[in-house]
PDB file of C-alpha atoms in Angstrom:
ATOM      1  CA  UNK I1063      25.023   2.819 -72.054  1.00 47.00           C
ATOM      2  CA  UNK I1064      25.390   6.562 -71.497  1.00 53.00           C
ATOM      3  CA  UNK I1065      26.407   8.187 -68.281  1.00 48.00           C
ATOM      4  CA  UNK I1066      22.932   9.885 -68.130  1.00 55.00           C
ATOM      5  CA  UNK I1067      21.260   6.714 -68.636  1.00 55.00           C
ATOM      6  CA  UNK I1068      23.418   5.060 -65.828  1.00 46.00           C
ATOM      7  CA  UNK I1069      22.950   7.654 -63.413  1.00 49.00           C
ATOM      8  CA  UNK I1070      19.205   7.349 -63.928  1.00 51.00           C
ATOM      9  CA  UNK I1071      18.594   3.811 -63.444  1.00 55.00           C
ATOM     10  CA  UNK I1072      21.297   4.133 -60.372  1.00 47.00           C
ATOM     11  CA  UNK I1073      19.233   6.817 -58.475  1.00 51.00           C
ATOM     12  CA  UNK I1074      15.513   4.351 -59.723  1.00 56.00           C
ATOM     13  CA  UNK I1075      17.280   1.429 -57.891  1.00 52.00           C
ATOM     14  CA  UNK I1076      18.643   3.948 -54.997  1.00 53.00           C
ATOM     15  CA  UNK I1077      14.983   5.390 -54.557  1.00 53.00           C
ATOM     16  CA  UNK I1078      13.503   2.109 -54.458  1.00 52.00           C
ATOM     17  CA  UNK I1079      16.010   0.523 -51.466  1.00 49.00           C
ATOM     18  CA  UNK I1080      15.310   3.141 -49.737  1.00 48.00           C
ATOM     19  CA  UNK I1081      11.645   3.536 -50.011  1.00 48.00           C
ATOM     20  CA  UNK I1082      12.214  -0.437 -48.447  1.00 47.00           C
ATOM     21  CA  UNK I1083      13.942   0.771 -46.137  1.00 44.00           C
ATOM     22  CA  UNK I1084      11.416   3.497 -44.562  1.00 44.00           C
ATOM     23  CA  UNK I1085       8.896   1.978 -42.734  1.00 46.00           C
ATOM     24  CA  UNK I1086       5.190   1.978 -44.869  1.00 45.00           C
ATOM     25  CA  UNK I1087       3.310   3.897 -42.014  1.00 48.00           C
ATOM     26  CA  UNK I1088       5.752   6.730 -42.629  1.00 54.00           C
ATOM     27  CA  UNK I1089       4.877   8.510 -45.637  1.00 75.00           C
ATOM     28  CA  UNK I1090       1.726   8.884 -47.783  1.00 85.00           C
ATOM     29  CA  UNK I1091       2.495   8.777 -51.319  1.00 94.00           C
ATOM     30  CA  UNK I1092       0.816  10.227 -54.314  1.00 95.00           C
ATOM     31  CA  UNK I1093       2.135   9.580 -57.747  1.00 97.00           C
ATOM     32  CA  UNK I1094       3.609  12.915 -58.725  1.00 97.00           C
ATOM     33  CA  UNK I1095       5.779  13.238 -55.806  1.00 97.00           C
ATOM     34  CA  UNK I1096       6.871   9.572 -56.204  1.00 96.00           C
ATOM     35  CA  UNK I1097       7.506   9.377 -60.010  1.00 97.00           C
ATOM     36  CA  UNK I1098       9.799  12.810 -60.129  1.00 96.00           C
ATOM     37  CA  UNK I1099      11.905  11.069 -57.173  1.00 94.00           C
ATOM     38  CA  UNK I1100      11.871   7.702 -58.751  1.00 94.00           C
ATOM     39  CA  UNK I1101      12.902   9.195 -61.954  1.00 96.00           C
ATOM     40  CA  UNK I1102      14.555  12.187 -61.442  1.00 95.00           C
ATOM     41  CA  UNK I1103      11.882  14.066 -64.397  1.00 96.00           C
ATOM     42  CA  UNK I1104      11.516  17.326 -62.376  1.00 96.00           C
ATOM     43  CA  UNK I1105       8.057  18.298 -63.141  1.00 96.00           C
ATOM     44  CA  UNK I1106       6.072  19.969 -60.843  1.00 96.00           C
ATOM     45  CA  UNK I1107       1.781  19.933 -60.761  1.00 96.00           C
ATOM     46  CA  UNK I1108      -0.846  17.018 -61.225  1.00 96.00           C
ATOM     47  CA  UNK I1109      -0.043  13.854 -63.073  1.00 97.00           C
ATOM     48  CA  UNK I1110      -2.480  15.520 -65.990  1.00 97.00           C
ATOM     49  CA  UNK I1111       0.302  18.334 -66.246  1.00 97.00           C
ATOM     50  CA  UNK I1112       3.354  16.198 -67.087  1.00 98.00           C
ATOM     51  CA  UNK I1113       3.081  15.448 -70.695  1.00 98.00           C
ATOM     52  CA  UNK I1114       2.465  19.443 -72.184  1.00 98.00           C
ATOM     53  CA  UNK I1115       5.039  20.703 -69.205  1.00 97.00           C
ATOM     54  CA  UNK I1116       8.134  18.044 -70.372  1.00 97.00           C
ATOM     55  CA  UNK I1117       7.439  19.255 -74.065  1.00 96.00           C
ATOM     56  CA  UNK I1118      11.028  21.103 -74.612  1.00 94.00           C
ATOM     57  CA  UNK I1119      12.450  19.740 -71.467  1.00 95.00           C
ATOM     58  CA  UNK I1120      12.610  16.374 -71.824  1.00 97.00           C
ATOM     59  CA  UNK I1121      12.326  14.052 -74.710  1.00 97.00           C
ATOM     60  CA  UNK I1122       8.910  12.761 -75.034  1.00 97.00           C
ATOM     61  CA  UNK I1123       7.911   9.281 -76.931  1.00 97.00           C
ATOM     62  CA  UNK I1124       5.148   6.213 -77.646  1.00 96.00           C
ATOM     63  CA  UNK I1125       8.433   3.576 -76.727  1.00 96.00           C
ATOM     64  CA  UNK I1126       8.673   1.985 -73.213  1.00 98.00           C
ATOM     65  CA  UNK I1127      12.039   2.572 -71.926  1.00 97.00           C
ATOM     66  CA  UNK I1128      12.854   1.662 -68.266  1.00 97.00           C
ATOM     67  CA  UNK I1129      13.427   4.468 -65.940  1.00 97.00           C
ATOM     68  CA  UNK I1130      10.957   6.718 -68.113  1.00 98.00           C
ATOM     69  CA  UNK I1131       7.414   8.223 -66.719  1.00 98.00           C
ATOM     70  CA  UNK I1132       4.240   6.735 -68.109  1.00 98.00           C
ATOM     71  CA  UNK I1133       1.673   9.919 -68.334  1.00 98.00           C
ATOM     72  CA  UNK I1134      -1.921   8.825 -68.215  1.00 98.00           C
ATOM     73  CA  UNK I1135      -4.399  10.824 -69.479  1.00 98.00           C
ATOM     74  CA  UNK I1136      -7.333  12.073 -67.228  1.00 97.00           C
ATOM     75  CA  UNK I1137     -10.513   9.623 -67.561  1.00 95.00           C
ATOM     76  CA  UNK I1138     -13.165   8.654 -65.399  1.00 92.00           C
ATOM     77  CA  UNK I1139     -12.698   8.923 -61.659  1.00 90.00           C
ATOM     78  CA  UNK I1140      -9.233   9.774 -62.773  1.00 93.00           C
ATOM     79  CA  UNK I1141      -9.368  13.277 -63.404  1.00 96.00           C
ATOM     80  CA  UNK I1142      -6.458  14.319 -62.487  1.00 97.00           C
ATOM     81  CA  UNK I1143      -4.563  11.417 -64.530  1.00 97.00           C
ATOM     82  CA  UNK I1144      -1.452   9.201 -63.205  1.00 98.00           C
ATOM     83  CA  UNK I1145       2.439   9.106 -63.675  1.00 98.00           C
ATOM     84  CA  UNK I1146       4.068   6.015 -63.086  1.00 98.00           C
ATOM     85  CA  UNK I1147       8.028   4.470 -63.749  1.00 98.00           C
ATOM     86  CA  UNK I1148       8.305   1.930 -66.113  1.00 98.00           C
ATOM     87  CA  UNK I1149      10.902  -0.436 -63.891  1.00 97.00           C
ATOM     88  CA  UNK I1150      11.077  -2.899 -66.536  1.00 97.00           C
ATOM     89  CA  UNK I1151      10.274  -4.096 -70.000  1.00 97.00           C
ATOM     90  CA  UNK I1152       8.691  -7.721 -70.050  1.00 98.00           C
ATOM     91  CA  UNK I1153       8.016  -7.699 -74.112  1.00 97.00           C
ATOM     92  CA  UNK I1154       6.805  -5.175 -76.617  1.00 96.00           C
ATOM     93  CA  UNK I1155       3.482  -5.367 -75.298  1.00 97.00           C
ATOM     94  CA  UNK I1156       3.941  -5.566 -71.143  1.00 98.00           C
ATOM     95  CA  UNK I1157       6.145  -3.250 -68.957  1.00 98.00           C
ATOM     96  CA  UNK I1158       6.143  -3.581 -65.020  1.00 98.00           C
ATOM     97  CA  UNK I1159       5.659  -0.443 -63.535  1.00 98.00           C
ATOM     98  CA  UNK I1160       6.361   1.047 -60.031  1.00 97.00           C
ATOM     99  CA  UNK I1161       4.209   3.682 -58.923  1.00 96.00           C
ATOM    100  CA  UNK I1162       2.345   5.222 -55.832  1.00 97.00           C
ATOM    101  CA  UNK I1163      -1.290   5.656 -55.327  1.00 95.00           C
ATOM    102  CA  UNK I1164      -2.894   3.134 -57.248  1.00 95.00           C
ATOM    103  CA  UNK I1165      -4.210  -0.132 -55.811  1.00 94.00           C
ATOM    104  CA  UNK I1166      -3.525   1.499 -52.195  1.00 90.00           C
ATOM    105  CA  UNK I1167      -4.408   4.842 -51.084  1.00 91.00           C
ATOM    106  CA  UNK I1168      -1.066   6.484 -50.589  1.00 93.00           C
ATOM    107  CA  UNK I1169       1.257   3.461 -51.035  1.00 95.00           C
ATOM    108  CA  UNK I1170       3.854   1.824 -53.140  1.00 95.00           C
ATOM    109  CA  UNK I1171       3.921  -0.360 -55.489  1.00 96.00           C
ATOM    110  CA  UNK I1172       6.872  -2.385 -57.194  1.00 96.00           C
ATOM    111  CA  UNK I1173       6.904  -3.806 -60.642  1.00 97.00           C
ATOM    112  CA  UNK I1174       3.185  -3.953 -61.550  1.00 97.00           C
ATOM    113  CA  UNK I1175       1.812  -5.662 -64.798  1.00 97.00           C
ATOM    114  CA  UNK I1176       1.324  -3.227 -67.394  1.00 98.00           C
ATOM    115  CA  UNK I1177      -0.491  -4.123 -71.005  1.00 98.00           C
ATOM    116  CA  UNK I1178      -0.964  -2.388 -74.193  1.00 98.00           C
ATOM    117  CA  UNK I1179      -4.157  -2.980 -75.342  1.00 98.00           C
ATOM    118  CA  UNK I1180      -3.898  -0.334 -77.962  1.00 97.00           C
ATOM    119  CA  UNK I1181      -5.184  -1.566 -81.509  1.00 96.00           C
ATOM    120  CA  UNK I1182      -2.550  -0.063 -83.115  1.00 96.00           C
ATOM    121  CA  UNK I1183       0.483  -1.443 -80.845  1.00 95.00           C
ATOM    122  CA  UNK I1184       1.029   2.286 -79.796  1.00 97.00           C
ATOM    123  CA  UNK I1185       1.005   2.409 -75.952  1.00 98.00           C
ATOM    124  CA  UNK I1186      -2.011   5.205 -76.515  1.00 98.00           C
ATOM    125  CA  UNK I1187      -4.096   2.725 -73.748  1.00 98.00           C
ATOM    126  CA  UNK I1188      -3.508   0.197 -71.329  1.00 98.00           C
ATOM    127  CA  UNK I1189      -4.608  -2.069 -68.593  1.00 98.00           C
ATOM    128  CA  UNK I1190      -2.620  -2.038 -65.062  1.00 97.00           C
ATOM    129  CA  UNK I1191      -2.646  -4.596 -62.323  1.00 96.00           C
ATOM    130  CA  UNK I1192      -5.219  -4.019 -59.687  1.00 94.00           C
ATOM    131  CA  UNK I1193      -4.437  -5.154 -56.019  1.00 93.00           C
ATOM    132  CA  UNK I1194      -7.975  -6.101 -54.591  1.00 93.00           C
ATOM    133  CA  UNK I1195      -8.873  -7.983 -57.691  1.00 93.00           C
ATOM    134  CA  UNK I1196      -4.947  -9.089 -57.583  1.00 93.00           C
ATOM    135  CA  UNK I1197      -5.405  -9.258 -61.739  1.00 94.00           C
ATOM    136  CA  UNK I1198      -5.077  -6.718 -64.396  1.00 95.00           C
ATOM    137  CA  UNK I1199      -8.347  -3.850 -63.641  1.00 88.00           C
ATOM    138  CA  UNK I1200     -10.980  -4.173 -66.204  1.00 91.00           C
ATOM    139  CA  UNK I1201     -10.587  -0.593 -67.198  1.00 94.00           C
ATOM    140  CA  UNK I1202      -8.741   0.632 -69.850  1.00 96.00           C
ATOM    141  CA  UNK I1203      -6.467   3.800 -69.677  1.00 97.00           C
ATOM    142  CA  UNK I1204      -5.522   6.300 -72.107  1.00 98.00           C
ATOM    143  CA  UNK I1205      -1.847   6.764 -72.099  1.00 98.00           C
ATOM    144  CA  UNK I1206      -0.235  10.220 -73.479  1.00 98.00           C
ATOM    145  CA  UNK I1207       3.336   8.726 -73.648  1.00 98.00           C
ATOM    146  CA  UNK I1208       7.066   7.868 -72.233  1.00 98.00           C
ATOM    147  CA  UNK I1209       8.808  11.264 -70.361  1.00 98.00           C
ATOM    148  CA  UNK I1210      12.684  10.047 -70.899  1.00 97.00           C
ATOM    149  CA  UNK I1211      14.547  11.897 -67.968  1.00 95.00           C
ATOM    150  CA  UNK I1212      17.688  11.713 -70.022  1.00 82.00           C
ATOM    151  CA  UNK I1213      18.579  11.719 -74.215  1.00 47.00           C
ATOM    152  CA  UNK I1214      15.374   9.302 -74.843  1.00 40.00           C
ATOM    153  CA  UNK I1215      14.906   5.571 -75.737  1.00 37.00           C
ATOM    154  CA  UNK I1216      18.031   3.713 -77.646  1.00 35.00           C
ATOM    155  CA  UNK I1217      17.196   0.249 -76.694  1.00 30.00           C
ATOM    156  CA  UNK I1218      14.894  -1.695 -75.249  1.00 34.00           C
ATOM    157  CA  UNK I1219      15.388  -3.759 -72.095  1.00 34.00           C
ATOM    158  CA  UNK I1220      13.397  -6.874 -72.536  1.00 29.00           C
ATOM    159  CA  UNK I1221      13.552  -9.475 -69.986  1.00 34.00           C
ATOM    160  CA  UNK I1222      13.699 -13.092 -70.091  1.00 33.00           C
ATOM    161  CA  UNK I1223      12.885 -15.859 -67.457  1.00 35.00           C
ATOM    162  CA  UNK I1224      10.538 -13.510 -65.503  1.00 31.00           C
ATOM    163  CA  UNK I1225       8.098 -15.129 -63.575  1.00 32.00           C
ATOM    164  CA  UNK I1226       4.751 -13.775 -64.910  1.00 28.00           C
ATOM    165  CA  UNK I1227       2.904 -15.522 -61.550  1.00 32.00           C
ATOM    166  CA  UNK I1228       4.662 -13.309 -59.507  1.00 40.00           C
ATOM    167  CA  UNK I1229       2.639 -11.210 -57.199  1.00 39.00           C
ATOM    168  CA  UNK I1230       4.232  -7.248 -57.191  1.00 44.00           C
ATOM    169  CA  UNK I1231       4.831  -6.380 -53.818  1.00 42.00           C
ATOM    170  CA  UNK I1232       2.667  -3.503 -51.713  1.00 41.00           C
ATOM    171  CA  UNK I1233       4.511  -1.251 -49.624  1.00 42.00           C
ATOM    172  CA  UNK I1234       1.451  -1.459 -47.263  1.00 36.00           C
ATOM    173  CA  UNK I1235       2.618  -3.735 -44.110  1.00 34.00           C
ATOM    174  CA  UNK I1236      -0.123  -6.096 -45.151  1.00 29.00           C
ATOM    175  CA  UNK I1237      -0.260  -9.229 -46.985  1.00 30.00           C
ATOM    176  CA  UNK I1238      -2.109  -9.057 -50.593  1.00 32.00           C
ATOM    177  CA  UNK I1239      -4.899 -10.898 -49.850  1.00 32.00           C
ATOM    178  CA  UNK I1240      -5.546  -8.543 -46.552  1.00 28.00           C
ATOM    179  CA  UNK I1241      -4.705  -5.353 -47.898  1.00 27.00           C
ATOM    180  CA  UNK I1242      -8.248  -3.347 -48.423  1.00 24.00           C
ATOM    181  CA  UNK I1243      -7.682  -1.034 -50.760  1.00 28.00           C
ATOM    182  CA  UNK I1244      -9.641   1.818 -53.318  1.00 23.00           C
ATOM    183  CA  UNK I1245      -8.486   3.342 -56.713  1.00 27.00           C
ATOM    184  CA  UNK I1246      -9.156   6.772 -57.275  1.00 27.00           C
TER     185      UNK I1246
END
């Protein structure tokens, strides 16, 4: 493993202690401002902005790798599309991400089911764990890529013995079957 690579899943692990740490009523989160201090990608300007602004800044790519931004496309009552950290790679078909602004206006959440659904095997769309339904959402998303924050994917973390029952975890103060929640 690379220094770069190192440093990047050392300050995703710092960020995430300490967003633990903070208490949940003290900051409300979108998913820009979370995913470029998750992942140290500096890009500035909505979620639908990322992919065309990392062209010739970062390395850009259809693989999974952890520590990397997923860009979503704009769609639906997502117009302004969605960035979110890929904190771990389950198979070649599910990551877990960890991303802000989702199931819970303004909050956290750690190491959510992510699918490709893609007919191709491509990443280009995919279905994301939903709190209030606590299941993947019914919707499928359009997915530009993978925004490396350092030289790009050389392997593949793929985990083994993972519980696939296990709830993620809301950064909300509330228990998942409480937690009332919208997606925008």
């Amino acid at each position: 493993m690379n220094f770069g690579r190192f440093a990047a899943r050392f300050a995703l692990v710092g960020s995430l202690c300490l967003a633990t740490i903070v208490p949940a009523q003290a900051k409300f989160w979108q998913c820009v401002p979370f995913a470029r201090e998750v992942s140290g990608v500096d890009i500035h300007g909505n979620a639908l902005t990322w992919w065309n602004k990392a062209k010739g800044l970062y390395q850009r790519g259809d693989a999974p790798e952890v520590g990397a931004v997923m860009s979503f496309a704009p769609v639906g009552k997502m117009k302004l599309g969605h960035v979110a950290v890929v904190s771990e790679i389950v198979s070649n078909r599910e990551v877990r991400l960890t991303h802000a602004n989702w199931s819970v206006r303004g909050k956290i959440e750690y190491n959510v089911r992510a699918v490709d659904v893609s007919p191709d095997n491509d990443w280009s769309e995919v279905k994301v764990w939903y709190g209030p339904i606590d299941a993947l959402g019914s919707t499928t998303y359009p997915v530009n890529g993978f925004i490396y924050p350092d030289a790009g994917p050389d392997s593949q973390q793929v985990a083994d013995g993972t519980n696939y029952a296990d709830k993620p975890v809301l950064d909300n103060g509330l228990d998942r079957e409480h937690a009332m929640a919208f997606h925008d």
